[in-house]
Amino acid sequence: MHPISYAQSVVLGLLQGVAELFPISSLGHSVIIPQLLGWDLHQNAAYFLTFLIALHLATALVLLGFFWQDWVRIVKGLGRSLRDREIADPDAKLAWLLILGTIPAGILGLLLQDYLRKLFASAEYASIFLALNGVMLFGAEALRRRAPVVAEDDDERIAETVGWWQSFTVGAAQSIALIPGFSRSGAAMGGGLLVGLSHKDAARFAFLLATPIILAAAVLKLPDLAGPQGNGVRGPALVGALCAGLSAFLSVRFLMKYFETRTLIPFAVYCLCAGTACTIYFAVT
């Protein structure tokens, strides 16, 4: 008997690929949706977290593939910077910005992820924080700075706009996603808007920042999937990962087009309304 059925894995996989990239919190939805549907997945918490590893790995691989040409340029820029001992071009600067932004999220994730997820891993808490995620997105839109840099190349605009301390701060802001209900991409996009990026560049920077963090976190936990905790989960995890990969690809392609002309407001409205409604529902049931 699988702790997670194949039907459940399809739903959760499709949900993961969307909610991880849309600024609406994949972790929050993975806590709330099973509870709304009456699925007792969290009674086997270790198995459920092992299952989620496969979904996150699939999402990270899709992001890596979607931005593959950018990553090739970024890695080459980093190589030139190390060789010449200087930061002489936008690709090199963007590489160091991403490294600097990854450090705080990585450290805080290693130190706090188990504690925060256990502390707040209930549908009631996730619903409250989902509503607060909507408030955070509204705040980012209200306080955003106008994009001052005009350049034809996307990565050049990001490199010229974002400073070293700003990259560190935006990277640290992603750590709020360790609390179910808050969105990693939402925090990073909001941070990007506050430092002067356009919506499109803020989304691009958020996805580039998220790729190594999600990938590293999933790879570090892969032994759990291969070990005893993966027994009975590997089949559904594979199906879920394939679904997550498909929905993640469609999501990132949609969002990069969407943010050329649109804002975070619809996602803020959704999070605030859905979070408030779920909070009331769980309070009275």
mmCIF file of C-alpha atoms in Angstrom:
data_model
loop_
_atom_site.group_PDB
_atom_site.id
_atom_site.type_symbol
_atom_site.label_atom_id
_atom_site.label_comp_id
_atom_site.label_asym_id
_atom_site.label_seq_id
_atom_site.Cartn_x
_atom_site.Cartn_y
_atom_site.Cartn_z
ATOM 1 C CA MET A 1 0.000 0.000 0.000
ATOM 2 C CA HIS A 2 1.501 3.329 -1.082
ATOM 3 C CA PRO A 3 1.504 6.102 1.560
ATOM 4 C CA ILE A 4 0.661 8.409 -1.339
ATOM 5 C CA SER A 5 -1.575 7.221 -4.165
ATOM 6 C CA TYR A 6 -0.800 7.806 -7.817
ATOM 7 C CA ALA A 7 -3.847 10.052 -8.167
ATOM 8 C CA GLN A 8 -2.650 12.148 -5.228
ATOM 9 C CA SER A 9 0.850 12.318 -6.701
ATOM 10 C CA VAL A 10 -0.525 13.698 -9.983
ATOM 11 C CA VAL A 11 -2.474 16.434 -8.195
ATOM 12 C CA LEU A 12 0.409 17.354 -5.900
ATOM 13 C CA GLY A 13 2.929 17.262 -8.741
ATOM 14 C CA LEU A 14 0.918 19.587 -10.953
ATOM 15 C CA LEU A 15 0.323 21.843 -7.955
ATOM 16 C CA GLN A 16 4.034 21.953 -7.053
ATOM 17 C CA GLY A 17 5.151 23.027 -10.519
ATOM 18 C CA VAL A 18 2.689 25.911 -10.487
ATOM 19 C CA ALA A 19 2.848 27.043 -6.864
ATOM 20 C CA GLU A 20 6.667 26.963 -6.659
ATOM 21 C CA LEU A 21 7.032 29.451 -9.506
ATOM 22 C CA PHE A 22 3.859 31.491 -9.147
ATOM 23 C CA PRO A 23 4.337 33.683 -6.037
ATOM 24 C CA ILE A 24 1.727 31.746 -4.044
ATOM 25 C CA SER A 25 3.784 29.302 -1.900
ATOM 26 C CA SER A 26 4.179 25.677 -2.954
ATOM 27 C CA LEU A 27 4.841 24.548 0.622
ATOM 28 C CA GLY A 28 1.746 26.321 1.890
ATOM 29 C CA HIS A 29 -0.423 24.715 -0.760
ATOM 30 C CA SER A 30 1.091 21.275 -0.129
ATOM 31 C CA VAL A 31 -0.088 21.651 3.486
ATOM 32 C CA ILE A 32 -3.484 23.236 2.810
ATOM 33 C CA ILE A 33 -4.761 21.297 -0.222
ATOM 34 C CA PRO A 34 -4.408 17.759 1.238
ATOM 35 C CA GLN A 35 -6.229 18.939 4.362
ATOM 36 C CA LEU A 36 -9.056 20.442 2.309
ATOM 37 C CA LEU A 37 -9.369 17.211 0.318
ATOM 38 C CA GLY A 38 -9.312 15.034 3.411
ATOM 39 C CA TRP A 39 -6.014 13.326 2.585
ATOM 40 C CA ASP A 40 -4.163 12.111 5.689
ATOM 41 C CA LEU A 41 -0.725 12.541 4.144
ATOM 42 C CA HIS A 42 0.814 14.353 7.093
ATOM 43 C CA GLN A 43 0.279 11.404 9.404
ATOM 44 C CA ASN A 44 3.275 9.930 7.532
ATOM 45 C CA ALA A 45 5.280 13.159 7.594
ATOM 46 C CA ALA A 46 8.628 11.537 6.780
ATOM 47 C CA TYR A 47 7.196 9.809 3.699
ATOM 48 C CA PHE A 48 5.449 12.984 2.560
ATOM 49 C CA LEU A 49 8.603 15.114 2.820
ATOM 50 C CA THR A 50 10.522 12.434 0.926
ATOM 51 C CA PHE A 51 7.895 12.589 -1.801
ATOM 52 C CA LEU A 52 8.199 16.394 -1.967
ATOM 53 C CA ILE A 53 11.944 16.056 -2.590
ATOM 54 C CA ALA A 54 11.278 14.504 -5.993
ATOM 55 C CA LEU A 55 8.861 17.302 -6.895
ATOM 56 C CA HIS A 56 11.362 20.013 -5.955
ATOM 57 C CA LEU A 57 14.134 18.273 -7.895
ATOM 58 C CA ALA A 58 11.960 18.170 -11.019
ATOM 59 C CA THR A 59 11.114 21.869 -10.642
ATOM 60 C CA ALA A 60 14.782 22.823 -10.240
ATOM 61 C CA LEU A 61 15.812 20.803 -13.305
ATOM 62 C CA VAL A 62 13.138 22.521 -15.390
ATOM 63 C CA LEU A 63 14.364 25.947 -14.264
ATOM 64 C CA LEU A 64 17.934 24.946 -15.060
ATOM 65 C CA GLY A 65 16.908 23.800 -18.530
ATOM 66 C CA PHE A 66 14.727 26.821 -19.258
ATOM 67 C CA PHE A 67 17.526 29.255 -18.413
ATOM 68 C CA TRP A 68 20.308 26.986 -19.692
ATOM 69 C CA GLN A 69 21.832 29.538 -22.071
ATOM 70 C CA ASP A 70 21.856 32.122 -19.290
ATOM 71 C CA TRP A 71 23.582 29.686 -16.930
ATOM 72 C CA VAL A 72 26.227 28.928 -19.551
ATOM 73 C CA ARG A 73 26.952 32.650 -19.866
ATOM 74 C CA ILE A 74 26.931 33.116 -16.094
ATOM 75 C CA VAL A 75 29.350 30.235 -15.481
ATOM 76 C CA LYS A 76 31.660 31.492 -18.233
ATOM 77 C CA GLY A 77 31.532 34.958 -16.683
ATOM 78 C CA LEU A 78 32.445 33.510 -13.300
ATOM 79 C CA GLY A 79 35.350 31.646 -14.894
ATOM 80 C CA ARG A 80 36.674 34.835 -16.499
ATOM 81 C CA SER A 81 36.310 36.681 -13.210
ATOM 82 C CA LEU A 82 38.283 34.054 -11.314
ATOM 83 C CA ARG A 83 40.925 33.881 -14.038
ATOM 84 C CA ASP A 84 41.395 37.637 -14.385
ATOM 85 C CA ARG A 85 40.698 38.420 -10.707
ATOM 86 C CA GLU A 86 38.264 41.161 -11.642
ATOM 87 C CA ILE A 87 34.596 41.664 -12.431
ATOM 88 C CA ALA A 88 34.772 43.152 -15.899
ATOM 89 C CA ASP A 89 31.420 42.315 -17.520
ATOM 90 C CA PRO A 90 27.717 41.907 -16.629
ATOM 91 C CA ASP A 91 27.825 38.103 -16.784
ATOM 92 C CA ALA A 92 30.636 38.001 -14.234
ATOM 93 C CA LYS A 93 28.845 40.435 -11.932
ATOM 94 C CA LEU A 94 25.571 38.500 -12.214
ATOM 95 C CA ALA A 95 27.418 35.305 -11.294
ATOM 96 C CA TRP A 96 28.744 36.874 -8.089
ATOM 97 C CA LEU A 97 25.348 38.443 -7.340
ATOM 98 C CA LEU A 98 23.759 35.000 -7.518
ATOM 99 C CA ILE A 99 26.451 33.476 -5.316
ATOM 100 C CA LEU A 100 26.002 36.263 -2.783
ATOM 101 C CA GLY A 101 22.231 35.877 -2.864
ATOM 102 C CA THR A 102 22.426 32.099 -2.446
ATOM 103 C CA ILE A 103 24.602 32.151 0.673
ATOM 104 C CA PRO A 104 22.080 33.535 3.220
ATOM 105 C CA ALA A 105 19.199 31.408 1.938
ATOM 106 C CA GLY A 106 21.383 28.307 1.984
ATOM 107 C CA ILE A 107 22.675 28.883 5.509
ATOM 108 C CA LEU A 108 19.279 29.786 6.948
ATOM 109 C CA GLY A 109 17.702 26.848 5.169
ATOM 110 C CA LEU A 110 20.158 24.370 6.684
ATOM 111 C CA LEU A 111 19.750 25.857 10.159
ATOM 112 C CA LEU A 112 16.019 26.499 10.300
ATOM 113 C CA GLN A 113 14.098 24.434 7.742
ATOM 114 C CA ASP A 114 13.301 21.434 9.949
ATOM 115 C CA TYR A 115 12.408 23.591 12.949
ATOM 116 C CA LEU A 116 10.172 26.043 11.060
ATOM 117 C CA ARG A 117 8.392 23.394 9.020
ATOM 118 C CA LYS A 118 7.591 21.329 12.097
ATOM 119 C CA LEU A 119 6.526 24.408 14.054
ATOM 120 C CA PHE A 120 4.165 25.780 11.405
ATOM 121 C CA ALA A 121 3.259 22.680 9.343
ATOM 122 C CA SER A 122 -0.473 22.878 9.949
ATOM 123 C CA ALA A 123 -3.191 23.964 7.564
ATOM 124 C CA GLU A 124 -4.299 26.671 9.996
ATOM 125 C CA TYR A 125 -0.863 28.297 10.176
ATOM 126 C CA ALA A 126 -0.290 27.877 6.433
ATOM 127 C CA SER A 127 -3.590 29.632 5.691
ATOM 128 C CA ILE A 128 -2.701 32.584 7.910
ATOM 129 C CA PHE A 129 0.741 32.918 6.344
ATOM 130 C CA LEU A 130 -0.724 32.580 2.839
ATOM 131 C CA ALA A 131 -2.877 35.620 3.568
ATOM 132 C CA LEU A 132 0.187 37.452 4.893
ATOM 133 C CA ASN A 133 2.023 36.482 1.709
ATOM 134 C CA GLY A 134 -0.657 38.420 -0.147
ATOM 135 C CA VAL A 135 -0.018 41.416 2.096
ATOM 136 C CA MET A 136 3.707 41.105 1.347
ATOM 137 C CA LEU A 137 3.054 41.167 -2.406
ATOM 138 C CA PHE A 138 0.771 44.201 -2.070
ATOM 139 C CA GLY A 139 3.511 45.918 -0.065
ATOM 140 C CA ALA A 140 6.155 45.174 -2.695
ATOM 141 C CA GLU A 141 3.979 46.723 -5.394
ATOM 142 C CA ALA A 142 3.219 49.784 -3.260
ATOM 143 C CA LEU A 143 6.857 50.415 -2.382
ATOM 144 C CA ARG A 144 8.526 49.387 -5.639
ATOM 145 C CA ARG A 145 11.054 51.645 -7.299
ATOM 146 C CA ARG A 146 10.846 52.413 -10.995
ATOM 147 C CA ALA A 147 13.366 50.482 -13.081
ATOM 148 C CA PRO A 148 16.148 53.025 -13.786
ATOM 149 C CA VAL A 149 18.389 50.952 -16.073
ATOM 150 C CA VAL A 150 17.618 50.647 -19.780
ATOM 151 C CA ALA A 151 19.615 47.971 -21.594
ATOM 152 C CA GLU A 152 18.735 45.554 -24.347
ATOM 153 C CA ASP A 153 20.131 42.489 -22.564
ATOM 154 C CA ASP A 154 18.107 41.137 -19.620
ATOM 155 C CA ASP A 155 21.082 40.020 -17.558
ATOM 156 C CA GLU A 156 22.884 43.328 -18.138
ATOM 157 C CA ARG A 157 19.913 45.239 -16.714
ATOM 158 C CA ILE A 158 19.906 43.026 -13.623
ATOM 159 C CA ALA A 159 23.672 43.322 -13.137
ATOM 160 C CA GLU A 160 23.603 47.113 -13.437
ATOM 161 C CA THR A 161 20.596 47.568 -11.142
ATOM 162 C CA VAL A 162 21.254 45.165 -8.265
ATOM 163 C CA GLY A 163 24.030 45.976 -5.788
ATOM 164 C CA TRP A 164 25.988 43.549 -3.635
ATOM 165 C CA TRP A 165 24.144 44.236 -0.410
ATOM 166 C CA GLN A 166 20.819 44.240 -2.238
ATOM 167 C CA SER A 167 21.511 40.790 -3.694
ATOM 168 C CA PHE A 168 22.367 39.474 -0.232
ATOM 169 C CA THR A 169 19.138 40.947 1.147
ATOM 170 C CA VAL A 170 16.956 39.563 -1.643
ATOM 171 C CA GLY A 171 18.594 36.161 -1.183
ATOM 172 C CA ALA A 172 17.945 36.251 2.546
ATOM 173 C CA ALA A 173 14.317 37.227 1.917
ATOM 174 C CA GLN A 174 13.782 33.891 0.163
ATOM 175 C CA SER A 175 14.253 32.149 3.493
ATOM 176 C CA ILE A 176 10.785 33.269 4.525
ATOM 177 C CA ALA A 177 9.540 30.445 2.274
ATOM 178 C CA LEU A 178 10.673 28.002 4.967
ATOM 179 C CA ILE A 179 7.403 28.993 6.665
ATOM 180 C CA PRO A 180 4.475 27.297 4.853
ATOM 181 C CA GLY A 181 2.335 29.966 3.231
ATOM 182 C CA PHE A 182 5.086 32.380 2.266
ATOM 183 C CA SER A 183 6.425 32.195 -1.278
ATOM 184 C CA ARG A 184 10.107 31.955 -2.209
ATOM 185 C CA SER A 185 9.540 33.455 -5.634
ATOM 186 C CA GLY A 186 7.191 36.075 -4.188
ATOM 187 C CA ALA A 187 9.755 37.228 -1.634
ATOM 188 C CA ALA A 188 12.517 37.375 -4.247
ATOM 189 C CA MET A 189 10.349 39.138 -6.835
ATOM 190 C CA GLY A 190 9.183 41.624 -4.211
ATOM 191 C CA GLY A 191 12.774 42.261 -3.196
ATOM 192 C CA GLY A 192 13.725 42.766 -6.826
ATOM 193 C CA LEU A 193 10.992 45.361 -7.266
ATOM 194 C CA LEU A 194 12.170 47.219 -4.164
ATOM 195 C CA VAL A 195 15.723 47.552 -5.538
ATOM 196 C CA GLY A 196 14.502 48.874 -8.887
ATOM 197 C CA LEU A 197 14.069 45.884 -11.175
ATOM 198 C CA SER A 198 11.171 45.698 -13.610
ATOM 199 C CA HIS A 199 8.613 42.947 -13.056
ATOM 200 C CA LYS A 200 10.149 40.838 -15.815
ATOM 201 C CA ASP A 201 13.697 41.246 -14.489
ATOM 202 C CA ALA A 202 12.571 40.676 -10.907
ATOM 203 C CA ALA A 203 10.983 37.387 -11.969
ATOM 204 C CA ARG A 204 14.069 36.396 -13.942
ATOM 205 C CA PHE A 205 16.385 37.194 -11.020
ATOM 206 C CA ALA A 206 14.088 35.294 -8.640
ATOM 207 C CA PHE A 207 14.117 32.181 -10.824
ATOM 208 C CA LEU A 208 17.893 32.301 -11.287
ATOM 209 C CA LEU A 209 18.335 32.672 -7.517
ATOM 210 C CA ALA A 210 15.925 29.852 -6.768
ATOM 211 C CA THR A 211 17.493 27.291 -9.108
ATOM 212 C CA PRO A 212 20.682 26.443 -7.144
ATOM 213 C CA ILE A 213 18.859 26.643 -3.793
ATOM 214 C CA ILE A 214 16.035 24.282 -4.755
ATOM 215 C CA LEU A 215 18.423 21.980 -6.605
ATOM 216 C CA ALA A 216 20.914 21.774 -3.735
ATOM 217 C CA ALA A 217 18.183 21.200 -1.138
ATOM 218 C CA ALA A 218 16.671 18.392 -3.222
ATOM 219 C CA VAL A 219 20.024 16.723 -3.948
ATOM 220 C CA LEU A 220 20.986 16.788 -0.262
ATOM 221 C CA LYS A 221 17.746 14.976 0.587
ATOM 222 C CA LEU A 222 17.900 12.453 -2.270
ATOM 223 C CA PRO A 223 19.411 9.742 -0.015
ATOM 224 C CA ASP A 224 16.108 9.777 1.888
ATOM 225 C CA LEU A 225 14.275 8.913 -1.321
ATOM 226 C CA ALA A 226 16.745 6.127 -2.064
ATOM 227 C CA GLY A 227 16.687 4.816 1.508
ATOM 228 C CA PRO A 228 14.001 3.195 3.684
ATOM 229 C CA GLN A 229 11.892 6.381 3.744
ATOM 230 C CA GLY A 230 11.490 6.009 -0.008
ATOM 231 C CA ASN A 231 9.879 2.563 0.235
ATOM 232 C CA GLY A 232 6.406 2.748 -1.259
ATOM 233 C CA VAL A 233 6.986 6.357 -2.348
ATOM 234 C CA ARG A 234 9.336 6.046 -5.327
ATOM 235 C CA GLY A 235 6.655 5.139 -7.883
ATOM 236 C CA PRO A 236 4.282 7.962 -6.930
ATOM 237 C CA ALA A 237 7.301 10.275 -6.555
ATOM 238 C CA LEU A 238 8.340 9.589 -10.156
ATOM 239 C CA VAL A 239 4.822 10.271 -11.433
ATOM 240 C CA GLY A 240 4.575 13.395 -9.291
ATOM 241 C CA ALA A 241 7.974 14.611 -10.489
ATOM 242 C CA LEU A 242 6.971 14.227 -14.135
ATOM 243 C CA CYS A 243 3.785 16.198 -13.482
ATOM 244 C CA ALA A 244 5.723 18.841 -11.534
ATOM 245 C CA GLY A 245 8.219 19.162 -14.365
ATOM 246 C CA LEU A 246 5.460 19.652 -16.936
ATOM 247 C CA SER A 247 3.562 22.251 -14.916
ATOM 248 C CA ALA A 248 6.803 24.028 -13.948
ATOM 249 C CA PHE A 249 7.816 24.373 -17.595
ATOM 250 C CA LEU A 250 4.429 25.760 -18.577
ATOM 251 C CA SER A 251 4.460 28.061 -15.542
ATOM 252 C CA VAL A 252 7.876 29.615 -16.110
ATOM 253 C CA ARG A 253 7.165 30.122 -19.797
ATOM 254 C CA PHE A 254 3.859 31.811 -18.963
ATOM 255 C CA LEU A 255 5.258 33.968 -16.171
ATOM 256 C CA MET A 256 8.205 35.320 -18.156
ATOM 257 C CA LYS A 257 5.718 36.514 -20.769
ATOM 258 C CA TYR A 258 3.162 37.665 -18.189
ATOM 259 C CA PHE A 259 5.581 39.896 -16.276
ATOM 260 C CA GLU A 260 6.551 41.807 -19.407
ATOM 261 C CA THR A 261 3.406 43.874 -18.912
ATOM 262 C CA ARG A 262 1.679 42.726 -15.703
ATOM 263 C CA THR A 263 2.185 42.979 -11.937
ATOM 264 C CA LEU A 264 2.003 40.920 -8.731
ATOM 265 C CA ILE A 265 -1.422 42.297 -7.801
ATOM 266 C CA PRO A 266 -3.541 39.320 -9.026
ATOM 267 C CA PHE A 267 -1.393 36.934 -7.007
ATOM 268 C CA ALA A 268 -1.631 39.201 -3.971
ATOM 269 C CA VAL A 269 -5.427 39.219 -4.246
ATOM 270 C CA TYR A 270 -5.533 35.433 -4.598
ATOM 271 C CA CYS A 271 -3.268 34.808 -1.595
ATOM 272 C CA LEU A 272 -5.103 37.253 0.637
ATOM 273 C CA CYS A 273 -8.563 35.935 -0.286
ATOM 274 C CA ALA A 274 -7.652 32.224 -0.338
ATOM 275 C CA GLY A 275 -5.629 32.490 2.852
ATOM 276 C CA THR A 276 -8.387 34.351 4.686
ATOM 277 C CA ALA A 277 -11.085 31.953 3.478
ATOM 278 C CA CYS A 278 -9.067 28.884 4.478
ATOM 279 C CA THR A 279 -8.244 30.417 7.863
ATOM 280 C CA ILE A 280 -11.944 30.882 8.565
ATOM 281 C CA TYR A 281 -12.765 27.391 7.267
ATOM 282 C CA PHE A 282 -10.212 25.629 9.442
ATOM 283 C CA ALA A 283 -11.213 27.709 12.458
ATOM 284 C CA VAL A 284 -14.821 26.555 12.291
ATOM 285 C CA THR A 285 -14.250 22.907 11.329
#
